[in-house]
C-alpha atoms as a PDB file:
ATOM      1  CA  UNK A   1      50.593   3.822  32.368  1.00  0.00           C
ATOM      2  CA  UNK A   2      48.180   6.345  31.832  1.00  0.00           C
ATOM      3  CA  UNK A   3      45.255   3.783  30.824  1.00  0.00           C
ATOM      4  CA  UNK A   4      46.088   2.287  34.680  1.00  0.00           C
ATOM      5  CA  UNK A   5      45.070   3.595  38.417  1.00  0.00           C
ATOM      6  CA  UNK A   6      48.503   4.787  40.222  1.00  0.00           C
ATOM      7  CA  UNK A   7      48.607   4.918  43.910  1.00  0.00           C
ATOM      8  CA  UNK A   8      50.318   6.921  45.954  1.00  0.00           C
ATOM      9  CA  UNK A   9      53.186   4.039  45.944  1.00  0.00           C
ATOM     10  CA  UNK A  10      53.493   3.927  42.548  1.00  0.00           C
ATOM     11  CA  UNK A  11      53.869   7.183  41.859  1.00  0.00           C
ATOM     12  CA  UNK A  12      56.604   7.722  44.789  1.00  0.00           C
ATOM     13  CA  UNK A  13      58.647   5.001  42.640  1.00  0.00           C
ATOM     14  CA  UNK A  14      58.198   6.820  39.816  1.00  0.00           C
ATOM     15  CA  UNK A  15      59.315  10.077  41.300  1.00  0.00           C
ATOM     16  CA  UNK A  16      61.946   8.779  43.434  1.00  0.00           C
ATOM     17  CA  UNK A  17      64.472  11.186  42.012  1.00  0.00           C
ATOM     18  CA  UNK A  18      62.986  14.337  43.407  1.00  0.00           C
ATOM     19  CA  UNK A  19      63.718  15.595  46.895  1.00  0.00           C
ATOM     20  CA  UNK A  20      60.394  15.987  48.213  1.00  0.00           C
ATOM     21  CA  UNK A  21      58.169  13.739  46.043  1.00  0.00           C
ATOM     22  CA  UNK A  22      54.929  13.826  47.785  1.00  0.00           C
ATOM     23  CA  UNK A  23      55.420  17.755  47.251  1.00  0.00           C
ATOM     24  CA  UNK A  24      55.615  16.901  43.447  1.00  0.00           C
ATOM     25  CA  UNK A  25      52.172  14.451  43.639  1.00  0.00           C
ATOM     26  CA  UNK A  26      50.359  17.641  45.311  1.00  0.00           C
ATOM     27  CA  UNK A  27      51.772  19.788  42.304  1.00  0.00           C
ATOM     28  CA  UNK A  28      50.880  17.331  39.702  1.00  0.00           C
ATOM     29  CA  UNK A  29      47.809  17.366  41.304  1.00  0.00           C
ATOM     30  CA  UNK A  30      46.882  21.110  40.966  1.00  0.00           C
ATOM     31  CA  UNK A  31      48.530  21.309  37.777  1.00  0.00           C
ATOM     32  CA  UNK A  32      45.584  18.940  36.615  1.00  0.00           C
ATOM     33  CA  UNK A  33      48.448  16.556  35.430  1.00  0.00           C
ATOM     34  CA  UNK A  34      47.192  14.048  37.704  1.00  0.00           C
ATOM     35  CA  UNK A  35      43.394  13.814  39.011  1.00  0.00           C
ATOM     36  CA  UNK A  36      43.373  12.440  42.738  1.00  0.00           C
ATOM     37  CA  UNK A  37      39.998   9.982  42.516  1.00  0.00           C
ATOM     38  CA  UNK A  38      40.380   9.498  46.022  1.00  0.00           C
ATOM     39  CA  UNK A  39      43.272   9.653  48.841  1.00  0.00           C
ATOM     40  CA  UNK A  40      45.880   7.713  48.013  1.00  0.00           C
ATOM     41  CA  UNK A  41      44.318   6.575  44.399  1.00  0.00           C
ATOM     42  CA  UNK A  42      45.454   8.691  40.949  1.00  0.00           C
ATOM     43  CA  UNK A  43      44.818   8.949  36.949  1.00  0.00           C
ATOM     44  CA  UNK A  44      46.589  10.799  34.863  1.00  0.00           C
ATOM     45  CA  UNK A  45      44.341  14.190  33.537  1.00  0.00           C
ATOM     46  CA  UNK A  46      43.797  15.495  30.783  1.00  0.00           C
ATOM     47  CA  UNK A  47      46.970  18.009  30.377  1.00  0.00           C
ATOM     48  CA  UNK A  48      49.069  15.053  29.736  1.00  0.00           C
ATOM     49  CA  UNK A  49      46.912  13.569  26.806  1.00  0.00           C
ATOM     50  CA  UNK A  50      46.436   9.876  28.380  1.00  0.00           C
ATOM     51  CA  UNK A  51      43.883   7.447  28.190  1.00  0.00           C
ATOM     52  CA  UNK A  52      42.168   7.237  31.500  1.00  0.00           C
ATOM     53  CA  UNK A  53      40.679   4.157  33.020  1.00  0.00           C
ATOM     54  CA  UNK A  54      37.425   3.217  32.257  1.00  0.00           C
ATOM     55  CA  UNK A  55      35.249   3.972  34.851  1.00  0.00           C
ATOM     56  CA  UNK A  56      34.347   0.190  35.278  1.00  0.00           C
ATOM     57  CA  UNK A  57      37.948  -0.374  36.485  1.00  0.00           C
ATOM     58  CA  UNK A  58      38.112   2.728  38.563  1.00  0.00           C
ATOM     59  CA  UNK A  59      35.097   1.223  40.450  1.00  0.00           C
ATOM     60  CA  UNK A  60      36.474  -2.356  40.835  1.00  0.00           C
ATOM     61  CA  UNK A  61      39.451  -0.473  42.664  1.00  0.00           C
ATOM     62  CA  UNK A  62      38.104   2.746  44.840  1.00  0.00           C
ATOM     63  CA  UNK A  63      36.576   0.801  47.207  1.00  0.00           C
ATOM     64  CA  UNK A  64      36.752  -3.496  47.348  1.00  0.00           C
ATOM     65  CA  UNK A  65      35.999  -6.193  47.244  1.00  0.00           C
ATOM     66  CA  UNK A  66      33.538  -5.307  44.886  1.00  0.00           C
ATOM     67  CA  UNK A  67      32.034  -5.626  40.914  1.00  0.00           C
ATOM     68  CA  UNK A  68      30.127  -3.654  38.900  1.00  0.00           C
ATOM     69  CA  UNK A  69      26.808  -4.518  38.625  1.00  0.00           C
ATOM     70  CA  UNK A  70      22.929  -3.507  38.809  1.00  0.00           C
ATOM     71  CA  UNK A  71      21.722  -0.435  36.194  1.00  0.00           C
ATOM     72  CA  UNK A  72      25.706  -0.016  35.129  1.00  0.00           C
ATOM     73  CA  UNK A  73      26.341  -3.554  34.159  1.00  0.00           C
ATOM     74  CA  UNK A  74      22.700  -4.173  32.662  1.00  0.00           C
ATOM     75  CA  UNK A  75      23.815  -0.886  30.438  1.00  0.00           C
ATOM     76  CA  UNK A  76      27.554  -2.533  29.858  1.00  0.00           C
ATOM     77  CA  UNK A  77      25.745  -5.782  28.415  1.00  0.00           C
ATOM     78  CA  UNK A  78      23.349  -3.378  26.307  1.00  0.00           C
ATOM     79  CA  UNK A  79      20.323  -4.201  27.948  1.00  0.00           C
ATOM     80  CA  UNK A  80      19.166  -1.097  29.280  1.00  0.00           C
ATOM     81  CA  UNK A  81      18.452   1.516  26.482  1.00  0.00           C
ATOM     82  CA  UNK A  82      20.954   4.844  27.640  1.00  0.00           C
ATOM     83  CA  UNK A  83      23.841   4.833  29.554  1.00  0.00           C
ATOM     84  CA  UNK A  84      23.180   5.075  33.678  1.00  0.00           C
ATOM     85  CA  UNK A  85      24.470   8.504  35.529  1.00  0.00           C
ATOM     86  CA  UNK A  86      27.656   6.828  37.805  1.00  0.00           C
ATOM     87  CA  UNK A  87      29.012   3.644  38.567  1.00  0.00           C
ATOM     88  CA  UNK A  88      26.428   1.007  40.677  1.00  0.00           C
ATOM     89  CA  UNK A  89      29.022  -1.869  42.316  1.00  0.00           C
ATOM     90  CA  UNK A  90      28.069  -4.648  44.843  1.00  0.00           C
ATOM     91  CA  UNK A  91      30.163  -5.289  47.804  1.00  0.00           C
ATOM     92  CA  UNK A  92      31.076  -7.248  50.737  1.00  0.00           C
ATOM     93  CA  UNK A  93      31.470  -4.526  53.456  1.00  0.00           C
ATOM     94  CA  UNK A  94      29.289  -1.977  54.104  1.00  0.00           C
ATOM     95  CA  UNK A  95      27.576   0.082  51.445  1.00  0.00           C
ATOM     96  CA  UNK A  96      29.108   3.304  50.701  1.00  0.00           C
ATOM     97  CA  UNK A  97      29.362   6.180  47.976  1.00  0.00           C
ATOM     98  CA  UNK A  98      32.202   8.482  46.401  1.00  0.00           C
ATOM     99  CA  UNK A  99      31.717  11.846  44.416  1.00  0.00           C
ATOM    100  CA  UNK A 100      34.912  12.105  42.565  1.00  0.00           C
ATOM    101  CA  UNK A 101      35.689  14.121  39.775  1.00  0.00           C
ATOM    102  CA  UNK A 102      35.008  11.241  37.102  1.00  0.00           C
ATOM    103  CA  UNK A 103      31.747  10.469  38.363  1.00  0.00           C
ATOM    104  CA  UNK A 104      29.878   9.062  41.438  1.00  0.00           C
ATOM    105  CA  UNK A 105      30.133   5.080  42.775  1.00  0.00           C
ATOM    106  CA  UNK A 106      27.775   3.718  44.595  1.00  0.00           C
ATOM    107  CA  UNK A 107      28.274   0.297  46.993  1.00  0.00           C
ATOM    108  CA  UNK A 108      25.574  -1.776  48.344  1.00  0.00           C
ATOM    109  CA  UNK A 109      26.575  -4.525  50.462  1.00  0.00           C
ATOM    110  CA  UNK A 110      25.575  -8.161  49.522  1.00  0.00           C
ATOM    111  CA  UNK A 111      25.665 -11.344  51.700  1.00  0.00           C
ATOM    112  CA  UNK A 112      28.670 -13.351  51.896  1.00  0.00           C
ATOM    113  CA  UNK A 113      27.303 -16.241  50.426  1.00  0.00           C
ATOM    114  CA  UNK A 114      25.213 -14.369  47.604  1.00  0.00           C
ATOM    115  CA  UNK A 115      28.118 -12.469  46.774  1.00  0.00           C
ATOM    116  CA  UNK A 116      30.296 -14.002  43.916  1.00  0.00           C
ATOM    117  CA  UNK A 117      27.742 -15.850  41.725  1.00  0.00           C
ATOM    118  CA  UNK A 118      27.606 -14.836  38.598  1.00  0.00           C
ATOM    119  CA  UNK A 119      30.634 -12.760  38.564  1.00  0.00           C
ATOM    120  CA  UNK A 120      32.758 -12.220  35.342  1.00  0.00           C
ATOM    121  CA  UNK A 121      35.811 -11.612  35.010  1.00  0.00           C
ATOM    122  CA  UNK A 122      36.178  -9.558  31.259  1.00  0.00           C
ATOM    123  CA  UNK A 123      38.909  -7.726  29.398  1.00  0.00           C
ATOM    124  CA  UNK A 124      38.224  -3.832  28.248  1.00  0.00           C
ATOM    125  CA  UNK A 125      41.445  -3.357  26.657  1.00  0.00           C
ATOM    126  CA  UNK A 126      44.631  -5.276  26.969  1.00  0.00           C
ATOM    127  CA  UNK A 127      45.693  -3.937  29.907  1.00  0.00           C
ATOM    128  CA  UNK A 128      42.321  -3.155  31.573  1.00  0.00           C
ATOM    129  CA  UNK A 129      40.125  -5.883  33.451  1.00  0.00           C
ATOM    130  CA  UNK A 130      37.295  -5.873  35.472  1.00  0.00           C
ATOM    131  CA  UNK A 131      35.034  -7.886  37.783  1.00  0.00           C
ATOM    132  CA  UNK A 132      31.099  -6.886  36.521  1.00  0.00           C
ATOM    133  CA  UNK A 133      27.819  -9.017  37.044  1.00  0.00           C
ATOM    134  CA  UNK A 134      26.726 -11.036  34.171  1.00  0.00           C
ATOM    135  CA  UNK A 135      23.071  -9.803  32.514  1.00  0.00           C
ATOM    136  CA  UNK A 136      21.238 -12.225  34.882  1.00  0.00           C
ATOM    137  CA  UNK A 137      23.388 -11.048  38.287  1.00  0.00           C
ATOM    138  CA  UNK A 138      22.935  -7.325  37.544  1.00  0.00           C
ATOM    139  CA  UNK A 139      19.494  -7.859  36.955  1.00  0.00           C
ATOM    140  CA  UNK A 140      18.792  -9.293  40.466  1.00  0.00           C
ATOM    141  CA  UNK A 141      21.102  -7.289  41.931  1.00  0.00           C
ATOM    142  CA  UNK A 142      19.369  -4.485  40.545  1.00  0.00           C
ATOM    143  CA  UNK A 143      16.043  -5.796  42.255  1.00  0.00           C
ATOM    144  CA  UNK A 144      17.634  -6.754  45.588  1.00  0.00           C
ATOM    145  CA  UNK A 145      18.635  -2.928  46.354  1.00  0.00           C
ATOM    146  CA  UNK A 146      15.700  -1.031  44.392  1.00  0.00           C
ATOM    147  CA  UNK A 147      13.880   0.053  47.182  1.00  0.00           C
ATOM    148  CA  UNK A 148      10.172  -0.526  47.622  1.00  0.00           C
ATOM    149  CA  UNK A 149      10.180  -2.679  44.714  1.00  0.00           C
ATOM    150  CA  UNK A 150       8.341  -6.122  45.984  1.00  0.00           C
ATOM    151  CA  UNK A 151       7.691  -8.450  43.091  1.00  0.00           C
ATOM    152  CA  UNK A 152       4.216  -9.968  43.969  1.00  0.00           C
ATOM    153  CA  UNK A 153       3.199 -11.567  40.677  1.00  0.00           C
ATOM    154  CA  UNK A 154       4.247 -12.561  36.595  1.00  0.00           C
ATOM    155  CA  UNK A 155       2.221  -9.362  35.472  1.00  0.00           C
ATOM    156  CA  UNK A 156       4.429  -6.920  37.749  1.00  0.00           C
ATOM    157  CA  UNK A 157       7.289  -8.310  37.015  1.00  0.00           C
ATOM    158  CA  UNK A 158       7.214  -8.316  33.329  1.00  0.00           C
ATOM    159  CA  UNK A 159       5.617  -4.480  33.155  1.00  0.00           C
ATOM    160  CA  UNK A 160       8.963  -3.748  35.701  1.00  0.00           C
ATOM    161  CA  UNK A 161      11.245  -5.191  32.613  1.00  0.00           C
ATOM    162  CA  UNK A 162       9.556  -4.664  29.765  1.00  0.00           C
ATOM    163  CA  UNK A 163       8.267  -0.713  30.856  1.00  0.00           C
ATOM    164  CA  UNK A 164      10.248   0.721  33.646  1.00  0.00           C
ATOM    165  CA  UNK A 165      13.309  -0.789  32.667  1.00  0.00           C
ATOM    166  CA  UNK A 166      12.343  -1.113  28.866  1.00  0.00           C
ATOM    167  CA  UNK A 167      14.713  -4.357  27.874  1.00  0.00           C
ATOM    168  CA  UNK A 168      13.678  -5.735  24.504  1.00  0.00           C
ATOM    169  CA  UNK A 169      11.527  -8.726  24.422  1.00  0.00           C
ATOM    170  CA  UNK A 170      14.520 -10.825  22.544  1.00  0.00           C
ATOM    171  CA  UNK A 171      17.229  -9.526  25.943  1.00  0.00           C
ATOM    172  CA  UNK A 172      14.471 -10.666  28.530  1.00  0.00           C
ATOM    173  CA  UNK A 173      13.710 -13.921  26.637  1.00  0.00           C
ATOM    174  CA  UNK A 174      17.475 -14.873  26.457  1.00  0.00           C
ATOM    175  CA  UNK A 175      17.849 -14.460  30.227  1.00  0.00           C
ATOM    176  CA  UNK A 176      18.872 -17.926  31.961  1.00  0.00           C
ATOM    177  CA  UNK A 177      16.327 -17.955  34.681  1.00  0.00           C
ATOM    178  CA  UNK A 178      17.527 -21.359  35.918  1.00  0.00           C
ATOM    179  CA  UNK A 179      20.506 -19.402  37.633  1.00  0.00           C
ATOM    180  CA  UNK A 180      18.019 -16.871  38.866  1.00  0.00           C
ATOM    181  CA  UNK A 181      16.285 -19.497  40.556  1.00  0.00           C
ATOM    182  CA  UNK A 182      19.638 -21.149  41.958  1.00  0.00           C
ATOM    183  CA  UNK A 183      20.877 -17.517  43.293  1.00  0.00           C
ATOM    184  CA  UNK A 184      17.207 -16.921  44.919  1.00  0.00           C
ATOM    185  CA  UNK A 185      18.196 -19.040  47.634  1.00  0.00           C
ATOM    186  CA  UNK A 186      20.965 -17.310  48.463  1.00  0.00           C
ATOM    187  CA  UNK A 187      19.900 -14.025  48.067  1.00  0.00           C
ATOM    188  CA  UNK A 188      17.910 -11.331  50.039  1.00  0.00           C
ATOM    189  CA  UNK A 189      14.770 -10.802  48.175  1.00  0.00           C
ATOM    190  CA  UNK A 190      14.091 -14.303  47.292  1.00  0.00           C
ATOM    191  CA  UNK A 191      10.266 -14.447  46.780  1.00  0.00           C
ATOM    192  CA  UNK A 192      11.287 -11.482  44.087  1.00  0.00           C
ATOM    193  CA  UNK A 193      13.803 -13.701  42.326  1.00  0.00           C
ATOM    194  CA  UNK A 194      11.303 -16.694  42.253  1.00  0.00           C
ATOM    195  CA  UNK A 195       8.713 -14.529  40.906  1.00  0.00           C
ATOM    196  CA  UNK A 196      11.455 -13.098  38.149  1.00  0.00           C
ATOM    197  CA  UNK A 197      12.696 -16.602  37.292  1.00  0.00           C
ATOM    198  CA  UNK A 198       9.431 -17.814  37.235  1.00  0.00           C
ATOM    199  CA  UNK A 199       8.108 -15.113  34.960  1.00  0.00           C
ATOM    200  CA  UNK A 200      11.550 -15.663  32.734  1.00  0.00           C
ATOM    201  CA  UNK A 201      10.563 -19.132  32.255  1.00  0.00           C
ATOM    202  CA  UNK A 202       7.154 -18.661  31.109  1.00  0.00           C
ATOM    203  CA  UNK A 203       8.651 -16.427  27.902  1.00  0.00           C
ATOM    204  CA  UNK A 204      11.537 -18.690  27.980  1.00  0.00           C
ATOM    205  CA  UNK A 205      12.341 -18.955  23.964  1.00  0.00           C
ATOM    206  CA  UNK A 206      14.150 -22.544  24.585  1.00  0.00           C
ATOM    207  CA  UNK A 207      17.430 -21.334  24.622  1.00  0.00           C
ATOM    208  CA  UNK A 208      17.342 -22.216  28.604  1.00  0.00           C
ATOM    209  CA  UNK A 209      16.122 -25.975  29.521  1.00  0.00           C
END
């Protein structure tokens, strides 16, 4: 189990045979056998030579509904050159953040009906799965809650991909910017995500119709 999240629950099950088991979880705890990600929420350390979760899945569950998404996924798919500092996740309640001694998670809340598209459901290892945005979901999810960042025009928006976020030509022209364009009505930021899909479409290689 050491590759999976253990809750408080789980772990009282599993140390049902001691007397005072929540004194044992606190021991564990600053043993280092056990790292406490957040109350209630476990993974076994580093003493006890497991595989811990990916960070992806510790994100799906610390705080939920939610899936990973924005600069994380984009880096997940390979489209952003170096691997982001933290977890980013989109939510349905409100936005919130937790500094936990694997790394930080962010949450920024979405609209209900903006939510789930273009959420994946993908397999890490065989016992780890996770919700994440697919390359086109991150991407806009990524624009919806940069702040300040108002695409105005085809120009701006293909410097913003091509310079500040420095995706390869071949990445950008594979995005499906007929989804963009679907989710933009949806979405907060829509002028921004017409104005992406729009710009998507012009170097659109034909892989999208």
């Amino acid at each position: 189990m050491s590759d999976q999240l253990l809750s408080t629950q789980v772990l009282l099950n599993i140390l049902g045979g001691y007397a005072r088991p929540f004194d044992k979880i606190n021991e564990l705890r600053k043993s280092g056998h056990l790292i406490q990600v957040r109350r209630g929420l476990y993974v076994v350390g580093a003493l006890l030579n497991g595989n811990k979760p990916e960070l992806l899945l510790i994100a799906n569950h610390l705080y939920g509904p939610s899936y990973v998404s924005a600069d994380s996924a984009l880096a997940f798919w390979g489209l952003l050159p170096e691997r982001t500092y933290g977890v980013s996740s989109m939510c349905m309640g409100s936005s919130n953040s937790w500094n936990t001694p694997l790394g930080n998670f962010s949450y920024h809340t979405l609209p209900p009906a903006y939510y789930p598209l273009g959420v994946q459901h993908i397999q890490l290892s065989e016992r780890q799965h996770i919700l994440i945005a697919s390359k086109e979901k991150a991407l806009c999810d990524l624009i919806i809650h940069t702040k300040n960042l108002v695409l105005r025009s085809m120009d701006q928006t293909w410097n913003f991909l091509h310079d500040d976020l420095r995706i390869e030509d071949d990445e950008i022209h594979r995005l499906n910017w007929v989804l963009i364009l679907e989710w933009a009505l949806y979405a907060p930021k829509r002028s921004s995500l017409q104005i992406l899909a729009k710009t998507l479409k012009q170097h659109d290689t034909g892989m999208v119709k």
